[in-house]
Amino acid sequence: MALLELEKVEKLFFSRDSMTTAIKNISCAIDKGEFVSVIGPSGCGKSTLLSLISGLIHPTSGTIKLDGKEIKKPTPETGYMLQQDYLFPWLTIEQNITLGLKTMGKLTEETRKHSLYLLNELGLGDRANHYPNELSGGMRQRAALVRMLTSDPKLLLLDEPFSALDYQTKLKLEDLVFSTIKQHRKTAILVTHDIGEAIAMSDRIILLSHRPAQVIRIFNIPDELRNELPFQARNHPAFNGWFQDVWKELESLEQQI
Amino acid sequence: MNSKYEQLHKEYKNKLTREKRLIRLVQAGILVSFFALWEIAASRHWVDPLLFSSPSRVWNMFLIRIQDGSLLTHTSVTLFETILGFLLGTLLGTLLAAILWWSPFLSRVLDPYLVILNSMPKVALGPILIVGLGPGFASIIAMGALISVIITTIVVYNAFRNVDDNYVKVIRSFGAGKKQAFFSVIFPASYPTIISTLKVNVGLSWVGVIVGEYLVSKQGLGYMIIYGFQVFNFTMVMLSLLIIAVLATCMYQLVELLEKRLVTRHQS
Ligand SMILES: Nc1ncnc2c1ncn2[C@@H]1O[C@H](COP(=O)(O)OP(=O)(O)OP(=O)(O)O)[C@@H](O)[C@H]1O
Ligand SMILES: [Mg+2]
């Protein structure tokens, strides 16, 4: 059974003198353990789609089901990583990463230890008592990832988590996030602008149209690419062909305006 | 090579120290010459010592009033009223701001009233306070609080509203409700603003309390000023003014110290 099901989801934003259709008639299903990327032109409604899935906003029509249950409000089952890290500057890294547990009333000595273990896994073990402004951009992004993982969500929503980073850090973090997610057997949806990143990291790529967002095409990435670490996948002989395919499709979208 | 740079660094540091010393020296010089000039002007009758008193007279009165204990009573009364008014104004203002944040409907309803109350010169409400609360402590403290409560409400409410929505999204994505969002995000993120309103409120509370004492009191530094004025004892007026200056400065410095302690982490 699919972990996440979207059925005829539609989202309109209203203001006094205008009405924006951000999402129009999206239906799709995502299986447990899948890694799906969402790409599409700027402003097409990708972030809106993630917010809908997270439960922070509600669809105007249609339903979104997680594990067969309709999503009514944000649940700890879903972890949401925003485009920037949004670590709280007044809390230490340890306090930041245990924030979710604390909010859910699940902060015990055991879960705290586990959080610190995860922090250590992502190479920030010695930074627990630092404040976010003492960390580099890549470190902060990693800390934000730990913050999301500590509450042990089933579904991870990643909104362009690497777009603010330099290329090298980005490549390293892609590998790290990829292997962390596979290791913990999480389901993930990644929004990105970077075609290469989408191909290197995911099992499937969902291409969205201009606003209002609709599913234009779904690319199924072959096993030889999806089982590799992103960095290796980028160097795989098949990678370029896929890149061209996705790029052409995206380009033809751009021409439609 | 290395020692040359070290030498330069040393010279640079020396220059900084020298500058700082010079500034302190000039500051002290201004203070001393002010009092010296005042003393001389009074003793030579350049100004009327009956009106402007003189540092030595003020000092004498200070000693006498300390000995008979009356100065301590007056000072502590005023200080107590000011601190209470200050705390009350700040707490109430912050509380009101929280309520406004909680209910956007209420905040929109109350908006014009806040604007009116804020533009109103609060001390003009003095007589009404006295009628309502009686001529005593209560009115004076109310005045000290009233003068800062509305501006605190407005400033802190704006700070609450300006907290980046994405921080709230983070906490809401963990399933937090409005209350948790307020205490985990909105309030701590607004700390710096709240502390900086404290600094403004210290000054405002002094204004409120002194005016309050002008109007009703039988005790306190404001009372000493009015009384001294009425019986033509300007030494008493000057003494009160000096004490107020010292105390208000001390309170301000304390708040500033608090600010340094609390706010360092808040710049992201
Ligand atoms: N809260 C809102 N109120 C009104 N309109 C909104 C709101 N949020 C998003 N929109 C509109 O919906 C459309 C989609 O926005 P969204 O942020 O989902 O785009 P995006 O695909 O994530 O863009 P980008 O690639 O630049 O991040 C935009 O036209 C935006 O103006
Ligand atoms: Mg976006």
XYZ file of C-alpha atoms and ligand atoms in Angstrom:
557
model
C 0.000 0.000 0.000
C 1.160 3.492 -0.760
C 2.387 5.541 2.181
C 1.183 8.806 0.711
C -1.751 9.271 -1.618
C -2.794 12.491 -3.280
C -6.146 12.483 -4.962
C -7.236 15.343 -7.225
C -5.545 17.855 -4.978
C -6.242 21.473 -5.766
C -5.081 24.592 -3.946
C -6.239 28.155 -4.454
C -4.984 31.207 -2.597
C -7.469 33.994 -2.092
C -6.904 37.648 -1.496
C -9.330 40.554 -1.660
C -8.842 41.279 -5.324
C -7.239 38.151 -6.724
C -7.377 34.414 -6.732
C -4.314 32.287 -7.456
C -4.552 28.671 -8.426
C -1.273 27.220 -7.188
C -2.028 23.518 -7.627
C -4.488 21.990 -10.041
C -5.590 18.421 -9.988
C -2.550 16.518 -8.760
C -2.977 12.842 -8.105
C -0.131 10.516 -7.251
C 0.952 7.861 -4.826
C 4.276 7.388 -3.109
C 5.331 4.046 -1.689
C 7.071 3.381 1.546
C 10.832 3.738 1.239
C 10.647 5.652 -2.022
C 12.716 8.734 -2.723
C 10.815 11.094 -5.002
C 12.023 14.386 -6.400
C 9.765 17.180 -7.529
C 11.044 19.603 -10.139
C 9.307 22.336 -12.057
C 9.612 25.969 -13.120
C 10.165 28.618 -10.462
C 6.984 29.646 -8.679
C 4.948 26.756 -10.023
C 3.755 25.554 -6.639
C 6.381 23.095 -5.395
C 6.661 24.556 -1.902
C 2.887 24.783 -1.743
C 2.681 21.078 -2.519
C 5.046 20.253 0.349
C 3.154 22.522 2.756
C -0.051 20.709 1.789
C 1.518 17.321 2.458
C 2.917 18.534 5.770
C -0.552 19.605 6.872
C 0.442 23.218 7.499
C -2.095 24.293 4.872
C -5.149 22.502 3.562
C -6.176 21.643 0.007
C -9.090 23.591 -1.438
C -10.394 20.309 -2.812
C -9.193 16.747 -3.046
C -7.627 14.619 -0.333
C -4.146 13.791 0.897
C -3.789 10.577 2.840
C -0.853 9.398 4.890
C -1.061 5.700 5.723
C -4.680 5.729 4.621
C -5.630 8.548 7.017
C -6.481 12.004 5.768
C -3.985 14.671 6.880
C -5.829 17.301 8.905
C -3.007 19.058 10.705
C 0.779 18.728 10.995
C 1.788 15.472 12.595
C 5.145 14.272 13.883
C 4.852 11.474 11.316
C 5.990 13.988 8.746
C 9.262 15.868 8.994
C 9.540 19.119 7.099
C 12.859 20.729 6.251
C 12.493 24.233 4.919
C 14.655 25.876 2.315
C 16.772 27.529 4.999
C 17.745 25.782 8.195
C 15.697 28.004 10.543
C 17.627 26.825 13.557
C 16.599 28.927 16.550
C 19.500 31.297 17.183
C 18.822 31.467 20.921
C 19.136 27.720 21.429
C 22.246 25.563 21.335
C 22.534 22.888 18.666
C 21.542 20.253 21.194
C 18.490 22.244 22.234
C 17.654 22.840 18.594
C 17.779 19.206 17.577
C 15.714 18.081 20.565
C 13.114 20.764 19.932
C 10.755 18.359 18.159
C 10.942 15.812 20.954
C 10.396 18.511 23.538
C 7.405 19.867 21.672
C 5.910 16.399 21.488
C 6.633 15.776 25.162
C 8.905 12.888 24.273
C 12.209 14.230 25.493
C 13.689 11.591 27.768
C 17.271 10.712 28.594
C 17.037 7.960 26.014
C 15.719 10.078 23.148
C 18.208 12.797 24.033
C 21.042 10.289 23.770
C 19.683 9.103 20.462
C 19.566 12.680 19.171
C 23.175 13.226 20.151
C 24.043 9.941 18.481
C 22.447 11.159 15.237
C 24.265 14.458 15.565
C 27.488 12.547 15.890
C 26.599 10.417 12.858
C 26.324 13.564 10.779
C 29.683 14.766 11.990
C 28.552 17.426 14.433
C 29.171 15.541 17.655
C 31.508 18.210 18.984
C 29.069 21.044 18.238
C 26.234 20.123 20.592
C 26.891 23.071 22.874
C 27.537 25.614 20.156
C 25.036 28.137 18.949
C 23.840 28.135 15.323
C 25.709 31.352 14.475
C 28.969 29.572 15.286
C 28.373 27.007 12.518
C 28.913 27.161 8.784
C 26.019 26.953 6.331
C 26.588 23.267 5.605
C 26.824 22.407 9.302
C 23.603 24.269 10.011
C 21.858 22.384 7.246
C 23.066 19.117 8.728
C 21.852 20.179 12.168
C 18.452 20.966 10.657
C 18.445 17.491 9.156
C 19.181 15.969 12.564
C 16.398 18.069 14.088
C 14.004 16.525 11.605
C 15.261 12.978 12.130
C 15.157 12.982 15.950
C 11.372 12.893 16.039
C 11.582 9.799 13.827
C 9.109 10.776 11.092
C 8.011 8.301 8.439
C 7.928 10.809 5.663
C 10.562 13.459 5.042
C 9.773 16.613 3.097
C 12.847 18.462 1.866
C 12.348 21.872 0.263
C 15.500 22.719 -1.690
C 17.668 21.911 1.305
C 20.943 22.310 -0.576
C 20.249 25.313 -2.772
C 21.976 27.823 -0.503
C 25.200 25.829 -0.277
C 28.381 25.897 -2.310
C 28.805 23.125 -4.855
C 31.258 20.975 -2.922
C 29.299 21.067 0.318
C 26.191 20.322 -1.647
C 27.674 17.203 -3.240
C 28.878 15.960 0.125
C 25.568 16.618 1.810
C 23.678 14.877 -0.987
C 25.624 11.712 -0.281
C 25.157 12.093 3.443
C 21.426 12.742 3.269
C 20.960 9.962 0.747
C 22.719 7.369 2.851
C 21.107 8.570 6.084
C 17.653 8.306 4.546
C 18.335 4.868 3.047
C 19.845 3.627 6.273
C 16.830 4.704 8.322
C 14.495 3.431 5.573
C 12.625 6.699 5.302
C 10.319 7.858 2.574
C 11.337 11.215 1.176
C 10.087 13.924 -1.136
C 12.730 16.360 -2.323
C 11.948 19.627 -4.060
C 14.848 20.889 -6.115
C 15.869 23.164 -8.966
C 18.809 20.994 -9.808
C 18.089 18.327 -12.417
C 21.327 16.509 -11.651
C 20.487 16.346 -7.967
C 17.043 14.948 -8.749
C 18.458 12.210 -10.974
C 21.315 11.352 -8.634
C 19.198 11.068 -5.516
C 15.785 9.762 -6.417
C 13.854 6.719 -7.537
C 11.304 8.819 -9.349
C 11.134 12.370 -10.606
C 7.858 14.193 -10.831
C 7.929 17.056 -13.298
C 5.420 19.810 -12.646
C 4.046 22.338 -15.134
C 3.919 26.104 -14.802
C 1.499 27.440 -12.243
C -1.051 26.037 -11.666
C 1.100 22.988 -11.041
C 0.049 19.772 -12.695
C 2.003 16.575 -13.145
C 3.485 16.696 -16.658
C 5.598 13.611 -16.572
C 7.035 11.068 -14.200
C 10.530 9.736 -14.810
C 11.399 6.361 -13.344
C 15.122 6.275 -12.694
C 16.691 2.890 -13.532
C 18.208 0.737 -10.807
C 21.776 1.298 -11.947
C 21.484 4.976 -11.057
C 19.190 4.918 -8.053
C 21.236 2.422 -6.096
C 24.433 4.441 -6.364
C 25.433 7.182 -3.981
C 24.529 10.534 -5.593
C 28.150 11.406 -6.260
C 28.745 8.103 -8.032
C 25.469 8.389 -9.894
C 26.545 11.760 -11.261
C 29.596 10.035 -12.755
C 27.675 7.070 -14.127
C 27.647 6.695 -17.940
C 23.838 6.621 -17.997
C 23.568 9.864 -16.049
C 24.085 12.214 -18.961
C 21.378 10.668 -21.098
C 18.863 11.089 -18.289
C 20.004 14.620 -17.668
C 19.385 15.495 -21.316
C 15.921 13.903 -21.245
C 14.769 15.765 -18.161
C 16.407 18.969 -19.291
C 14.672 18.877 -22.679
C 11.324 18.293 -21.072
C 11.869 21.217 -18.682
C 13.115 23.383 -21.541
C 10.041 22.679 -23.641
C 7.992 23.850 -20.663
C 9.905 27.113 -20.543
C 9.156 27.663 -24.222
C 5.440 27.386 -23.693
C 5.205 30.837 -22.134
C 59.368 41.152 10.326
C 57.171 39.633 12.974
C 58.417 41.937 15.677
C 57.730 44.899 13.438
C 54.048 43.964 13.240
C 53.963 43.305 16.946
C 55.382 46.757 17.475
C 52.655 48.221 15.256
C 49.980 46.314 17.103
C 51.330 47.577 20.398
C 51.301 51.146 19.151
C 47.749 50.682 17.956
C 46.679 49.374 21.358
C 48.443 52.226 23.104
C 46.672 54.696 20.904
C 43.298 53.185 21.826
C 44.091 53.319 25.533
C 45.275 56.898 25.253
C 42.119 57.931 23.453
C 39.916 56.252 26.012
C 41.812 57.881 28.854
C 41.471 61.281 27.233
C 37.721 60.863 26.845
C 37.327 59.871 30.499
C 39.488 62.816 31.534
C 37.412 65.330 29.579
C 34.213 63.808 30.922
C 35.446 64.151 34.500
C 36.673 67.662 33.698
C 33.226 68.749 32.524
C 31.614 67.380 35.674
C 34.103 69.002 38.018
C 34.049 72.364 36.257
C 30.264 72.341 36.223
C 30.115 72.017 39.987
C 33.051 74.363 40.487
C 31.491 77.004 38.264
C 28.173 76.577 40.013
C 29.834 76.984 43.430
C 31.809 80.045 42.365
C 28.868 81.618 40.586
C 26.771 81.235 43.711
C 29.386 82.506 46.148
C 30.220 85.527 43.966
C 26.493 86.206 43.502
C 26.720 85.924 39.701
C 23.539 83.956 40.123
C 21.140 84.272 43.018
C 22.111 81.525 45.494
C 18.585 81.645 46.877
C 17.258 80.482 43.536
C 20.078 78.315 42.291
C 21.555 77.143 45.569
C 25.162 75.868 45.424
C 26.932 72.521 45.573
C 28.152 73.086 49.119
C 24.661 73.889 50.350
C 23.275 70.850 48.587
C 26.001 68.719 50.148
C 25.256 70.089 53.618
C 21.591 69.413 53.235
C 22.412 65.940 51.964
C 24.388 65.197 55.127
C 21.719 66.610 57.423
C 18.905 64.768 55.681
C 20.831 61.539 55.691
C 21.378 61.855 59.425
C 17.762 62.509 60.305
C 16.785 59.644 58.015
C 14.252 61.649 56.031
C 16.180 61.473 52.779
C 16.306 57.717 52.940
C 12.558 57.522 53.440
C 11.780 59.856 50.556
C 14.231 58.150 48.239
C 13.098 54.648 49.016
C 9.446 55.609 48.596
C 10.095 57.024 45.142
C 12.380 54.186 44.151
C 9.817 51.637 45.246
C 7.069 53.378 43.300
C 9.214 53.681 40.201
C 10.331 50.069 40.179
C 6.794 48.870 40.761
C 5.389 51.155 38.082
C 8.114 50.080 35.708
C 7.541 46.376 36.282
C 3.789 46.747 36.146
C 3.879 48.760 32.931
C 6.249 46.341 31.227
C 4.484 43.185 32.366
C 1.031 44.499 31.574
C 2.153 45.794 28.210
C 3.740 42.470 27.315
C 0.653 40.615 28.487
C -1.591 42.852 26.395
C 0.701 42.316 23.417
C 0.420 38.563 23.898
C -3.375 38.792 23.991
C -3.399 40.875 20.819
C -1.115 38.341 19.135
C -3.368 35.551 20.253
C -6.467 37.107 18.777
C -5.939 38.881 15.458
C -9.612 39.830 15.583
C -9.186 41.642 18.885
C -6.025 43.320 17.663
C -7.820 44.732 14.649
C -10.736 45.881 16.775
C -8.489 47.580 19.310
C -6.100 49.128 16.823
C -7.672 52.641 16.668
C -8.048 52.739 20.456
C -4.402 51.941 20.923
C -3.502 54.745 18.543
C -5.630 57.222 20.521
C -4.302 56.067 23.878
C -0.759 56.198 22.619
C -1.043 59.756 21.333
C -2.717 60.863 24.561
C -0.351 62.558 27.028
C -0.751 60.074 29.851
C 0.063 62.503 32.664
C -3.069 64.429 31.704
C -4.996 61.486 33.103
C -3.493 62.143 36.554
C -6.547 63.778 38.119
C -8.773 60.945 36.907
C -6.439 58.395 38.452
C -6.550 60.262 41.747
C -10.326 60.334 41.698
C -10.413 56.632 40.890
C -7.665 55.264 43.107
C -7.485 57.871 45.833
C -4.646 60.284 46.586
C -1.855 57.889 47.526
C 0.537 55.164 46.510
C -1.894 53.445 44.193
C -2.372 56.493 41.970
C 1.337 57.191 41.765
C 2.244 53.633 40.849
C -0.627 53.545 38.360
C 0.783 56.696 36.788
C 4.244 55.122 36.548
C 2.752 52.084 34.866
C 0.214 53.860 32.673
C 2.795 56.021 31.024
C 4.673 53.006 29.630
C 2.015 50.355 29.194
C 0.545 51.421 25.852
C 3.831 52.005 24.071
C 5.101 48.672 25.426
C 2.004 46.953 24.100
C 2.442 48.440 20.649
C 6.173 47.817 20.362
C 6.121 44.286 21.742
C 3.061 43.330 19.703
C 4.863 44.458 16.569
C 7.877 42.395 17.579
C 5.641 39.348 18.036
C 4.145 39.876 14.605
C 7.485 40.356 12.907
C 8.880 37.012 14.013
C 9.716 35.084 10.848
C 6.782 32.821 10.087
C 9.113 30.017 9.108
C 10.244 29.548 12.713
C 6.598 29.002 13.586
C 6.307 26.539 10.705
C 9.224 24.566 12.131
C 7.581 24.169 15.499
C 4.133 23.580 14.023
C 5.504 20.794 11.854
C 6.272 18.977 15.110
C 2.595 19.243 15.963
C 2.850 22.280 18.253
C -0.283 24.259 19.012
C -0.602 28.001 19.336
C 0.434 28.048 22.974
C 3.613 26.084 22.342
C 4.366 28.212 19.305
C 4.088 31.303 21.499
C 6.313 30.106 24.305
C 8.892 28.281 22.173
C 9.183 30.733 19.305
C 7.332 34.039 19.434
C 8.311 35.049 22.950
C 11.999 34.080 22.928
C 12.442 35.528 19.448
C 11.101 38.862 20.743
C 13.381 38.986 23.778
C 15.649 41.670 22.322
C 12.727 43.997 21.648
C 11.258 43.412 25.078
C 14.576 44.199 26.721
C 14.977 47.353 24.679
C 11.507 48.534 25.710
C 12.656 48.007 29.289
C 15.273 50.667 28.676
C 12.680 53.125 27.451
C 10.278 52.232 30.235
C 12.810 52.967 32.968
C 12.860 56.587 31.871
C 9.116 56.772 31.380
C 8.337 55.354 34.809
C 10.424 58.066 36.458
C 8.387 60.678 34.618
C 5.126 59.064 35.671
C 6.075 58.673 39.303
C 7.535 62.164 39.739
C 4.460 63.757 38.160
C 2.296 61.520 40.322
C 4.128 62.738 43.404
C 3.732 66.355 42.292
C 0.008 65.791 42.282
C -0.757 63.850 45.427
C 2.120 62.802 47.551
C 3.223 63.574 51.072
C 6.459 61.675 50.545
C 9.050 61.014 47.907
C 11.533 62.913 45.778
C 8.804 64.483 43.637
C 7.164 65.708 46.797
C 10.519 67.139 47.965
C 10.798 69.081 44.720
C 7.296 70.515 44.949
C 7.640 71.245 48.649
C 11.050 72.872 48.181
C 9.613 74.951 45.394
C 6.666 76.088 47.516
C 8.732 77.097 50.542
C 11.443 78.582 48.343
C 14.037 76.035 49.444
C 15.818 75.460 46.170
C 18.641 73.553 47.801
C 16.093 70.842 48.466
C 14.944 70.936 44.847
C 18.498 70.612 43.566
C 19.275 67.790 45.972
C 16.224 65.855 44.790
C 17.116 66.429 41.165
C 20.653 65.158 41.690
C 19.446 62.054 43.478
C 16.935 61.358 40.726
C 19.664 61.734 38.108
C 21.898 59.252 39.912
C 19.182 56.678 40.551
C 17.675 56.849 37.074
C 21.119 56.339 35.583
C 21.763 53.362 37.843
C 18.488 51.725 36.861
C 19.218 52.291 33.198
C 22.680 50.780 33.551
C 21.223 47.748 35.311
C 18.815 47.152 32.446
C 21.651 47.565 29.999
C 23.660 44.965 31.904
C 20.670 42.641 31.728
C 20.463 43.259 28.014
C 24.096 42.321 27.503
C 23.569 39.122 29.454
C 20.409 38.042 27.699
C 20.560 39.277 24.152
C 23.965 38.128 22.902
C 22.578 34.976 21.330
C 19.708 36.513 19.483
C 21.421 37.738 16.378
C 21.118 34.902 13.896
N 0.310 32.097 1.180
C 0.140 32.409 -0.112
N -0.788 33.319 -0.473
C -0.974 33.642 -1.781
N -0.292 33.114 -2.787
C 0.654 32.199 -2.502
C 0.930 31.805 -1.143
N 1.919 30.893 -1.156
C 2.260 30.732 -2.456
N 1.504 31.503 -3.248
C 1.550 31.562 -4.718
O 1.485 30.253 -5.213
C 2.409 30.076 -6.273
C 3.321 28.930 -5.974
O 4.195 29.246 -4.910
P 5.293 28.250 -4.363
O 6.011 28.929 -3.263
O 4.645 26.960 -4.079
O 6.241 28.106 -5.631
P 7.583 27.264 -5.786
O 7.364 26.334 -6.908
O 7.987 26.693 -4.488
O 8.580 28.403 -6.216
P 10.183 28.457 -6.037
O 10.730 27.496 -7.019
O 10.528 29.850 -6.380
O 10.483 28.100 -4.620
C 3.139 31.385 -6.461
O 2.557 32.069 -7.542
C 2.880 32.129 -5.174
O 2.780 33.496 -5.430
Mg 9.692 27.049 -3.132
